[in-house]
PDB file of C-alpha atoms in Angstrom:
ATOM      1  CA  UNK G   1       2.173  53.051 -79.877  1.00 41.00           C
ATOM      2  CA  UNK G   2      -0.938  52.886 -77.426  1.00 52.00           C
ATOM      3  CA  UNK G   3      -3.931  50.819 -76.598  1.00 69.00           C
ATOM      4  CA  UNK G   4      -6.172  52.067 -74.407  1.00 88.00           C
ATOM      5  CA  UNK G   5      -9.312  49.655 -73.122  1.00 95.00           C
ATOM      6  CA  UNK G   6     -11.871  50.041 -75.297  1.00 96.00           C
ATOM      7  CA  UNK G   7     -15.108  48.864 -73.137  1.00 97.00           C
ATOM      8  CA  UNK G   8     -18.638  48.529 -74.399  1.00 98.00           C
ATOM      9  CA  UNK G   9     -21.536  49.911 -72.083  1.00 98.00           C
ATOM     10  CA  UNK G  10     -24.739  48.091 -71.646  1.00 98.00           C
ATOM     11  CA  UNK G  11     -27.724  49.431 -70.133  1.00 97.00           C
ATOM     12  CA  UNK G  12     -30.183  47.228 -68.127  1.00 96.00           C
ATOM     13  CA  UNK G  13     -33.758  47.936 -68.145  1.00 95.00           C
ATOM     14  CA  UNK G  14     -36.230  45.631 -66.923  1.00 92.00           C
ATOM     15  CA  UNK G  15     -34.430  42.317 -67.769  1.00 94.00           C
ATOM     16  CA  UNK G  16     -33.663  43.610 -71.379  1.00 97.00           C
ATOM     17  CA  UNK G  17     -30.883  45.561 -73.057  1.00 97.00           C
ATOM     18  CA  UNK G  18     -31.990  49.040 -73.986  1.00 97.00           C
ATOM     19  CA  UNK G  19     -29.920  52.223 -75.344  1.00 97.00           C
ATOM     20  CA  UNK G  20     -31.098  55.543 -74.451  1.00 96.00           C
ATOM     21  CA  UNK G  21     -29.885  59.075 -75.810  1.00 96.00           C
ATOM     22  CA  UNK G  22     -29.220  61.612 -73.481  1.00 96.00           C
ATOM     23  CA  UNK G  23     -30.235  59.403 -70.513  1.00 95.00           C
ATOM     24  CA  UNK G  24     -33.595  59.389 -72.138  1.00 94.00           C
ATOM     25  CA  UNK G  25     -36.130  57.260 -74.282  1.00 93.00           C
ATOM     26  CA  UNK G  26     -34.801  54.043 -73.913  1.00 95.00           C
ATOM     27  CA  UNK G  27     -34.864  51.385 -76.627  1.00 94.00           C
ATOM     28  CA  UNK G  28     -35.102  47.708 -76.683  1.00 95.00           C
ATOM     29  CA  UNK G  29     -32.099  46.425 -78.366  1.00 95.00           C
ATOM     30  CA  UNK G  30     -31.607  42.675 -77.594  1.00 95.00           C
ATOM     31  CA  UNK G  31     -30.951  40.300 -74.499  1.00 97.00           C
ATOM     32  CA  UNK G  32     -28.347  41.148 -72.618  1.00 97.00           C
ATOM     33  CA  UNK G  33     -26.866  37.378 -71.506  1.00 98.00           C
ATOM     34  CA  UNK G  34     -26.064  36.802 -75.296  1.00 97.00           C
ATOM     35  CA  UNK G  35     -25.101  40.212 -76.067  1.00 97.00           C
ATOM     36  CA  UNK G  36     -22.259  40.195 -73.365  1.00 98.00           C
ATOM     37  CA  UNK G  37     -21.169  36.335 -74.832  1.00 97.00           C
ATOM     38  CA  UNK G  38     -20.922  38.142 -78.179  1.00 97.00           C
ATOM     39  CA  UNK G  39     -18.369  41.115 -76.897  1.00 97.00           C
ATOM     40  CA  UNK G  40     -16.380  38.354 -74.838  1.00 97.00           C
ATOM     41  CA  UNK G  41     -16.638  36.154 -78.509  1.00 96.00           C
ATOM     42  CA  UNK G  42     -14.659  39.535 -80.167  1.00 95.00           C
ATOM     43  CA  UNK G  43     -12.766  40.051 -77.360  1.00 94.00           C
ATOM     44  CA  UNK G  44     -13.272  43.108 -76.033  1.00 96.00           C
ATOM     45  CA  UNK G  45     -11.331  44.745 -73.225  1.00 95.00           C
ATOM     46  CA  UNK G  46     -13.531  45.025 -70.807  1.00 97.00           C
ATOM     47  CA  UNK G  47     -17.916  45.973 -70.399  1.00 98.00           C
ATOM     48  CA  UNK G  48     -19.581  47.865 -68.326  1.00 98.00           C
ATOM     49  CA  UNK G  49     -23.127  46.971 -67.566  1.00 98.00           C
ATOM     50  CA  UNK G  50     -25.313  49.952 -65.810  1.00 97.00           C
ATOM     51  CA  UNK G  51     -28.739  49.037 -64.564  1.00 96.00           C
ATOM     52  CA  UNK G  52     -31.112  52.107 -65.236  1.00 93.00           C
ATOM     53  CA  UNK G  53     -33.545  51.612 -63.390  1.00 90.00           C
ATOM     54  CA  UNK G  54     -32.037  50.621 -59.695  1.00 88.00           C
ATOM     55  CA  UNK G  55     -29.823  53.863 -60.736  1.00 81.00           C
ATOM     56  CA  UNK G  56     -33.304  56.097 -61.066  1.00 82.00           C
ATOM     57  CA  UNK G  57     -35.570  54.148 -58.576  1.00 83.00           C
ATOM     58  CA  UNK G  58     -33.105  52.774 -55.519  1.00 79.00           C
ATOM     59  CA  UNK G  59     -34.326  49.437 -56.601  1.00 85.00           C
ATOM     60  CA  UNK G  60     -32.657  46.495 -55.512  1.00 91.00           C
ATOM     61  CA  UNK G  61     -30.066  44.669 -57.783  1.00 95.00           C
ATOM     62  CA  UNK G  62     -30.972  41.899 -60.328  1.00 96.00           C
ATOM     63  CA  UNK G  63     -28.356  39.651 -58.520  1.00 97.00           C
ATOM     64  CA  UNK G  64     -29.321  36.816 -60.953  1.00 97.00           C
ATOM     65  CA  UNK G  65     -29.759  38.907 -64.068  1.00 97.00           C
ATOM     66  CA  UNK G  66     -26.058  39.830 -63.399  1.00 97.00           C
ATOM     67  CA  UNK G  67     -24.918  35.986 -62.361  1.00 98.00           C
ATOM     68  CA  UNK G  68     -25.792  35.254 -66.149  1.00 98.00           C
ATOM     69  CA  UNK G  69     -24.456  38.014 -67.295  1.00 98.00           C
ATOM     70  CA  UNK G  70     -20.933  37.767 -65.657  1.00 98.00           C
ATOM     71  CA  UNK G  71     -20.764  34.070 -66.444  1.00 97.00           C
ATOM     72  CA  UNK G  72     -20.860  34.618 -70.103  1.00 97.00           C
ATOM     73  CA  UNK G  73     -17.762  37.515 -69.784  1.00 97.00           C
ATOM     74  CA  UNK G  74     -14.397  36.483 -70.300  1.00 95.00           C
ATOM     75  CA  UNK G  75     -13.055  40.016 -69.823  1.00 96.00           C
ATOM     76  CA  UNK G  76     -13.423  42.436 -66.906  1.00 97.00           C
ATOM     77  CA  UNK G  77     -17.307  43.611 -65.960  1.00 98.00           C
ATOM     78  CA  UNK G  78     -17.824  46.627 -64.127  1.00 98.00           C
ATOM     79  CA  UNK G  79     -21.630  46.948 -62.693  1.00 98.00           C
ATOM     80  CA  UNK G  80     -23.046  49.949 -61.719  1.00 97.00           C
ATOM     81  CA  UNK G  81     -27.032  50.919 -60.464  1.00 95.00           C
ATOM     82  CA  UNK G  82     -28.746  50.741 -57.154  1.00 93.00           C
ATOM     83  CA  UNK G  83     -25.142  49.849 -55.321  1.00 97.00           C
ATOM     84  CA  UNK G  84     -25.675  51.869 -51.883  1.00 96.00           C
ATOM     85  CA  UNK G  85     -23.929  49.371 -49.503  1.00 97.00           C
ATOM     86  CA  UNK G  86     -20.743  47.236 -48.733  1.00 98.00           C
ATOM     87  CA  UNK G  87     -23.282  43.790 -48.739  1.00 98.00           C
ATOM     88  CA  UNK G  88     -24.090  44.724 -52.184  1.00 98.00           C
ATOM     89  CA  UNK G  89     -20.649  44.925 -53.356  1.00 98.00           C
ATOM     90  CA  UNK G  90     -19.709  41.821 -51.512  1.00 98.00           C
ATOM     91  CA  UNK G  91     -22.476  40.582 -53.314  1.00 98.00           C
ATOM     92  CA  UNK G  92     -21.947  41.060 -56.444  1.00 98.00           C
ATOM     93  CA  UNK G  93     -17.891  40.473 -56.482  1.00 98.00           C
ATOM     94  CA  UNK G  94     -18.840  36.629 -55.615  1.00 98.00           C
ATOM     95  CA  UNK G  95     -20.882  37.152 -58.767  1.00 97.00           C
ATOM     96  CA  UNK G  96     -17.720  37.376 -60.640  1.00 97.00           C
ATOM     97  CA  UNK G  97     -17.751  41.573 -61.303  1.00 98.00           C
ATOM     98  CA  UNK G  98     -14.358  42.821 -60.806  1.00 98.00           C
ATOM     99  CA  UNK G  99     -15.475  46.205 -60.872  1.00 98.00           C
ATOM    100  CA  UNK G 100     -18.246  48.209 -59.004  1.00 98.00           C
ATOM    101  CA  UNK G 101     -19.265  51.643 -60.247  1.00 98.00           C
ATOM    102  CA  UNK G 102     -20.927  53.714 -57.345  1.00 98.00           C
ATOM    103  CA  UNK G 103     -22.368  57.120 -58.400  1.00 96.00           C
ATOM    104  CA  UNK G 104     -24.920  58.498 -56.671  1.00 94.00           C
ATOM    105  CA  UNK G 105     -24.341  56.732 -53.349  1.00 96.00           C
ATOM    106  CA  UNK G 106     -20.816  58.334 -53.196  1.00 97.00           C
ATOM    107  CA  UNK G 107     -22.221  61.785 -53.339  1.00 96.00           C
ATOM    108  CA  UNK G 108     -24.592  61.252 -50.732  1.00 94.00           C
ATOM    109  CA  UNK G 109     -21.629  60.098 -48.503  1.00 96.00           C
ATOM    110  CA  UNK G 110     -17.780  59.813 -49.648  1.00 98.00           C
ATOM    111  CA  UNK G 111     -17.665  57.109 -46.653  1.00 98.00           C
ATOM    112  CA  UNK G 112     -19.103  54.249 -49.302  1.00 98.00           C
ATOM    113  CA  UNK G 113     -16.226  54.571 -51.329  1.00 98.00           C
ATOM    114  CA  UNK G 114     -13.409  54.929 -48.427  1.00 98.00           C
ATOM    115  CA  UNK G 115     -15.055  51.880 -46.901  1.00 98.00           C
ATOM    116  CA  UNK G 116     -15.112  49.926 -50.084  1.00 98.00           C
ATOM    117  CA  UNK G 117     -11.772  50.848 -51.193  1.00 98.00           C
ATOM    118  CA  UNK G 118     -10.222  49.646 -47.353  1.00 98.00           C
ATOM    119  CA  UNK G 119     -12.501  46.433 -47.792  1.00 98.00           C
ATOM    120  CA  UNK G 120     -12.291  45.134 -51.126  1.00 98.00           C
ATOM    121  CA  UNK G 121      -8.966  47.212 -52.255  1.00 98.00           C
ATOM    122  CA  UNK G 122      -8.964  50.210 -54.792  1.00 98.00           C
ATOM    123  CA  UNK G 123      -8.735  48.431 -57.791  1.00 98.00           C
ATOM    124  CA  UNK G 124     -12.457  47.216 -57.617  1.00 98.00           C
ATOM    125  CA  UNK G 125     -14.176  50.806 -56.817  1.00 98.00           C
ATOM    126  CA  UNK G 126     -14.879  52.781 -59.597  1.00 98.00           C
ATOM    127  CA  UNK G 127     -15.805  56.190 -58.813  1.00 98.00           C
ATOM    128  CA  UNK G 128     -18.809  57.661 -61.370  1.00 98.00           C
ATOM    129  CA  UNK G 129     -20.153  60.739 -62.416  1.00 97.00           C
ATOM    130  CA  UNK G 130     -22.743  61.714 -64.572  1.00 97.00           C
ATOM    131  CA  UNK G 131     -22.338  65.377 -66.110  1.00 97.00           C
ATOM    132  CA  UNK G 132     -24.341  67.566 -68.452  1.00 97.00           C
ATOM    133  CA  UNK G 133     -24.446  71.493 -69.452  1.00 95.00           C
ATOM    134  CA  UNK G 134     -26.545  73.790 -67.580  1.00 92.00           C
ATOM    135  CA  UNK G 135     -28.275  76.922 -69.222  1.00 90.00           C
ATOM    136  CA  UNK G 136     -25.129  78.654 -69.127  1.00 91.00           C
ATOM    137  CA  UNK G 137     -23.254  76.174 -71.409  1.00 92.00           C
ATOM    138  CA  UNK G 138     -21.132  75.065 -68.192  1.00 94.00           C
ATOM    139  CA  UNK G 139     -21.046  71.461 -66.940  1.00 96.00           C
ATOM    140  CA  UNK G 140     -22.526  70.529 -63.410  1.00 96.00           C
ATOM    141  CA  UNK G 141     -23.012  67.471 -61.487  1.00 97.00           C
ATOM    142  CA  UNK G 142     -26.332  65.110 -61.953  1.00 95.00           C
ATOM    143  CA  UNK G 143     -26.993  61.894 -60.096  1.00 93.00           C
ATOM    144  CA  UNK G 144     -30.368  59.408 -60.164  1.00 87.00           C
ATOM    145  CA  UNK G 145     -29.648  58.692 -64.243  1.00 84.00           C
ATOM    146  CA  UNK G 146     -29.616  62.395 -64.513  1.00 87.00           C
ATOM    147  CA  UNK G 147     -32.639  63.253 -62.633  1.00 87.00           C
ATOM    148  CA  UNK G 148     -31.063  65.318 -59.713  1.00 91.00           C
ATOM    149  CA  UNK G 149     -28.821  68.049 -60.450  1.00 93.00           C
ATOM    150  CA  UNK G 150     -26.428  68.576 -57.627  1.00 95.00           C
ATOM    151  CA  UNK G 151     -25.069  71.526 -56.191  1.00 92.00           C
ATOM    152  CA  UNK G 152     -20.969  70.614 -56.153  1.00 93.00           C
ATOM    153  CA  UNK G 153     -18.089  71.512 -58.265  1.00 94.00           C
ATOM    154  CA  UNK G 154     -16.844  68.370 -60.662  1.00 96.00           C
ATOM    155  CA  UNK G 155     -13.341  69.062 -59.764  1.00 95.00           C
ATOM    156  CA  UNK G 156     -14.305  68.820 -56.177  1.00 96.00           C
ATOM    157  CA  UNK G 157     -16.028  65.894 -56.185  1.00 97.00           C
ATOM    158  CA  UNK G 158     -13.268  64.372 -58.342  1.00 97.00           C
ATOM    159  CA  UNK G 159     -11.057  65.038 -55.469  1.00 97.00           C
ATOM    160  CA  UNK G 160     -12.592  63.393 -53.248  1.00 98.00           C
ATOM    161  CA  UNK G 161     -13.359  60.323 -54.790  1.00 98.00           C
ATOM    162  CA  UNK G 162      -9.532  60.110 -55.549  1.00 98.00           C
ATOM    163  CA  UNK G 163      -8.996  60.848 -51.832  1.00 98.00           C
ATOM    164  CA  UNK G 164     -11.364  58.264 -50.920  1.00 98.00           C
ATOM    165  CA  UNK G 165      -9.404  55.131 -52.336  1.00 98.00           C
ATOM    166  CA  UNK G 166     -11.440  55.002 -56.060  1.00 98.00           C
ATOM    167  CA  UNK G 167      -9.491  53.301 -58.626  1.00 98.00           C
ATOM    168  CA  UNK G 168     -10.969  54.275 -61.273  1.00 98.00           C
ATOM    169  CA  UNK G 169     -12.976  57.751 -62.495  1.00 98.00           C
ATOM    170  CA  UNK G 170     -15.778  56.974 -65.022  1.00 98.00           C
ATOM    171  CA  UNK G 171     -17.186  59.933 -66.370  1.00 98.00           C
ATOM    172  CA  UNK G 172     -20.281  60.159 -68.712  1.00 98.00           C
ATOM    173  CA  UNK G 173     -21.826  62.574 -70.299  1.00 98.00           C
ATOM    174  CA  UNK G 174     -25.661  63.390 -70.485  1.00 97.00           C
ATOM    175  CA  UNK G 175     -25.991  65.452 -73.528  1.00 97.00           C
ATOM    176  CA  UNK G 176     -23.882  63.565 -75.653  1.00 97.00           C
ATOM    177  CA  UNK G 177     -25.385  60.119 -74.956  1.00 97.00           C
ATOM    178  CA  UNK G 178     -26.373  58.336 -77.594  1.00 96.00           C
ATOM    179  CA  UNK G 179     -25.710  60.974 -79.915  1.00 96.00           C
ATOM    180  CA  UNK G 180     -22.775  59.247 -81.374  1.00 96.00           C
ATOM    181  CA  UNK G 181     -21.399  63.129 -82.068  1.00 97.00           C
ATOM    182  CA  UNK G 182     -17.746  62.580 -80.760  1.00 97.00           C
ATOM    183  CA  UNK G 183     -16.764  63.104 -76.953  1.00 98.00           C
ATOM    184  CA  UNK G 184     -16.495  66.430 -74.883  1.00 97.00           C
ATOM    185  CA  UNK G 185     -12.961  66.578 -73.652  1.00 97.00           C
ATOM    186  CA  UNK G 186     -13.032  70.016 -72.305  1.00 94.00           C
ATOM    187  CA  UNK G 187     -14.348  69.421 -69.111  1.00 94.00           C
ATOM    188  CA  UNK G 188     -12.114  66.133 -69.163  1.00 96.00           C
ATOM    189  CA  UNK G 189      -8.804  67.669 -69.717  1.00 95.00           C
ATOM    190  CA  UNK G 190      -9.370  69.272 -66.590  1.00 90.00           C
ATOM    191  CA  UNK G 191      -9.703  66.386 -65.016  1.00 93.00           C
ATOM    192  CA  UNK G 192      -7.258  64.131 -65.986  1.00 93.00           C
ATOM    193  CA  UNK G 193      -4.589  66.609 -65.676  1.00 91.00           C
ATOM    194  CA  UNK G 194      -4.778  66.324 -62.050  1.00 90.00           C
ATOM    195  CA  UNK G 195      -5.280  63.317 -61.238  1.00 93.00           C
ATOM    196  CA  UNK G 196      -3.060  60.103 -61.100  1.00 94.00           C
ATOM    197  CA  UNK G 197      -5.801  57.207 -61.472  1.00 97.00           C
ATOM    198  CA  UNK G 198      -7.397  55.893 -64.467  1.00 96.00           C
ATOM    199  CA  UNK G 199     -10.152  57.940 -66.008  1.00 97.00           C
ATOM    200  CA  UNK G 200     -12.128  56.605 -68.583  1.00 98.00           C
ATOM    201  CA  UNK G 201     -15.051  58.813 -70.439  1.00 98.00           C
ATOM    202  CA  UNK G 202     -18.498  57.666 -71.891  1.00 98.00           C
ATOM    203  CA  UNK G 203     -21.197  59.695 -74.200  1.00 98.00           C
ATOM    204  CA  UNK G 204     -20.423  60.551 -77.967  1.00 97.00           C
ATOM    205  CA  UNK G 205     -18.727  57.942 -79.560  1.00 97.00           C
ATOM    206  CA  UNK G 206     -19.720  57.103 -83.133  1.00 95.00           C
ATOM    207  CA  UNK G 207     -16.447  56.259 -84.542  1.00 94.00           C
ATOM    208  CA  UNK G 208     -13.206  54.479 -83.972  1.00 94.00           C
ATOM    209  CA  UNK G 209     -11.542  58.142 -85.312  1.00 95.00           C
ATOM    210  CA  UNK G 210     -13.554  59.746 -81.968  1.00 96.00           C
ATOM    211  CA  UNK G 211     -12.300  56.962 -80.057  1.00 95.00           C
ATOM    212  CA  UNK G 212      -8.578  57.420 -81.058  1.00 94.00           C
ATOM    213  CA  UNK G 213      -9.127  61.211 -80.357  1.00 95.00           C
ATOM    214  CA  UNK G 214     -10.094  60.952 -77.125  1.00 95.00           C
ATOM    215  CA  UNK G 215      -7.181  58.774 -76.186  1.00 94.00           C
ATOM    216  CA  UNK G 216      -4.569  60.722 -77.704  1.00 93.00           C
ATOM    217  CA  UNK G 217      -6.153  64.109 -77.475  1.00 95.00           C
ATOM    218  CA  UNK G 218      -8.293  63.401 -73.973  1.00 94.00           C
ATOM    219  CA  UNK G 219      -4.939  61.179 -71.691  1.00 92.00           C
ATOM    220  CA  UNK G 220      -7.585  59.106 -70.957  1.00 96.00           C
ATOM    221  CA  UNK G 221      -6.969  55.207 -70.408  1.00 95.00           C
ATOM    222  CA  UNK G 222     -10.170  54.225 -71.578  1.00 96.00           C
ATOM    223  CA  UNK G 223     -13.012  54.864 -74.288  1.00 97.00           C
ATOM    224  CA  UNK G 224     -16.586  53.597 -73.552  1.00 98.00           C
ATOM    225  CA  UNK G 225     -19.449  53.537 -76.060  1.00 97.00           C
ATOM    226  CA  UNK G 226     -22.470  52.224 -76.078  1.00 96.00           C
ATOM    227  CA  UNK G 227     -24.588  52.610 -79.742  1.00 96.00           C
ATOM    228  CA  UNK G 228     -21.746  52.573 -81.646  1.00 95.00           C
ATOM    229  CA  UNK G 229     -21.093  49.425 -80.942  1.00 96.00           C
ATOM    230  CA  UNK G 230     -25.055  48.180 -80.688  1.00 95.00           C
ATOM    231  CA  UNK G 231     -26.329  50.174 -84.154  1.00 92.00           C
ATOM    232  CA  UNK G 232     -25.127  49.974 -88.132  1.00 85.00           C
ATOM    233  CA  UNK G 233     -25.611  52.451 -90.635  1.00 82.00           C
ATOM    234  CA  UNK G 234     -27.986  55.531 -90.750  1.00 81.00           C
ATOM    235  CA  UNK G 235     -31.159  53.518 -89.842  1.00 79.00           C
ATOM    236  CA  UNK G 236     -29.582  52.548 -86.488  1.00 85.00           C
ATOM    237  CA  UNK G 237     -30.287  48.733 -87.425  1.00 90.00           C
ATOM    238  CA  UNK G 238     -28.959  46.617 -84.472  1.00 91.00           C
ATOM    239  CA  UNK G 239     -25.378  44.786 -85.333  1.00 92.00           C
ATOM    240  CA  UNK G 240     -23.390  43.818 -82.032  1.00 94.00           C
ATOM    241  CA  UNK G 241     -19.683  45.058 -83.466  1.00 94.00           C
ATOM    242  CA  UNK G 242     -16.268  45.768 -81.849  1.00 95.00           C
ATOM    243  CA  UNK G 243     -12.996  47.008 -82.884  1.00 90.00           C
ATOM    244  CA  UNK G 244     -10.260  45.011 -83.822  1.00 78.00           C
ATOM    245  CA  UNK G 245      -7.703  47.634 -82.728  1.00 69.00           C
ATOM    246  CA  UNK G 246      -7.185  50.820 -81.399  1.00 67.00           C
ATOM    247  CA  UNK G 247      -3.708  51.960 -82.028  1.00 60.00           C
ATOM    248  CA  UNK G 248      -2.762  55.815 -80.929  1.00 58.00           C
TER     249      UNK G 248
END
């Protein structure tokens, strides 16, 4: 038997928790110092906390919105959002995040993640990408919290991260965001039949029967969700929850 990491997601707006679908709309959900004390309270594997809006804007990083954040997580946090510079990841690693997620900054330039990855060693560069379907049903590349469309192939860009010295591929998809639908593996399968890091895939999860499909189904080492683990029942009425086990 397997368990894969099964990581929440948090999204930072403002100084509030909010969950979006499709990179879109986003709603207020709770505060997000006692939301990440309730994950670490359940245990969970590890959390990712994105900040939307230094993602979108290039605004600088809520250094002590994160501080209280990381000192209420007794697992691994990953933060991604507005990270364009090696201070900045310095930064926030005395924080206490073990992982940085750089998106947008890595397609720009590759160099941010080779120089991370020589500086601060692979295991704490996370290499992101945001994908969605373009009017031909076919996925493409999208940066700035979907925003910017880019004109690379995925595979490529994959490539290089992996080339670079990233540790870790986090991919998420746009259209299935919030949607709590299941997850897209075709364009993951791809993917992580290639290469030999982790890969771990965010955007459709609304069960723990989607999340045990895209382990087994997906070879992926790790399942992220973010309102399945926010919302309860059909009227999407806020309960923090978290599975007990995962077991492929």
């Amino acid at each position: 038997m397997h368990h894969a990491r099964v990581i929440p997601c948090l999204l930072i707006h403002g100084n509030g928790l909010v969950k979006t679908k499709k990179f879109k709309d986003p709603v207020y959900i709770g505060d997000p110092v006692n939301t990440v004390k309730i994950f670490s309270d359940k245990e969970a594997d590890e959390i990712i906390v994105l900040d939307i809006d230094s993602s979108k804007n290039g605004s600088e990083i809520n250094y002590q919105l994160i501080e209280e954040m990381a000192g209420e997580a007794f697992m691994p946090m990953a933060y991604g959002g507005g990270v364009r510079t090696l201070s900045q990841i310095k930064q926030l690693l005395r924080l206490g995040i073990e992982k940085i997620v750089i998106n947008t900054a890595a397609v720009n330039s590759i160099n941010i993640i080779r120089e991370a990855a020589d500086i601060f060693g692979s295991q704490a560069v996370v290499g992101a990408i945001d994908i969605k379907k373009n009017l031909f049903g076919c996925y493409k590349l999208c940066v700035k919290s979907a925003s910017v469309d880019v004109k690379r192939s995925i595979d490529d860009h994959v490539d290089d991260l992996v080339a670079a010295g990233a540790g870790e591929i986090f991919i998420n998809n746009v259209d299935r965001d919030g949607m709590m639908v299941g997850y897209d593996l075709k364009p993951i399968l791809s993917i992580t039949s290639k290469v030999n890091v982790p890969i771990v895939i965010s955007g459709g999860a609304g069960s723990v029967d989607d999340l045990s499909y895209a382990i087994r189904e997906g070879k992926v080492t790790g399942v992220v969700a973010g309102s399945m683990f926010v919302f309860h029942g059909r009227h999407r009425a806020v309960l923090i929850n978290y599975p007990t086990d995962i077991v492929i």
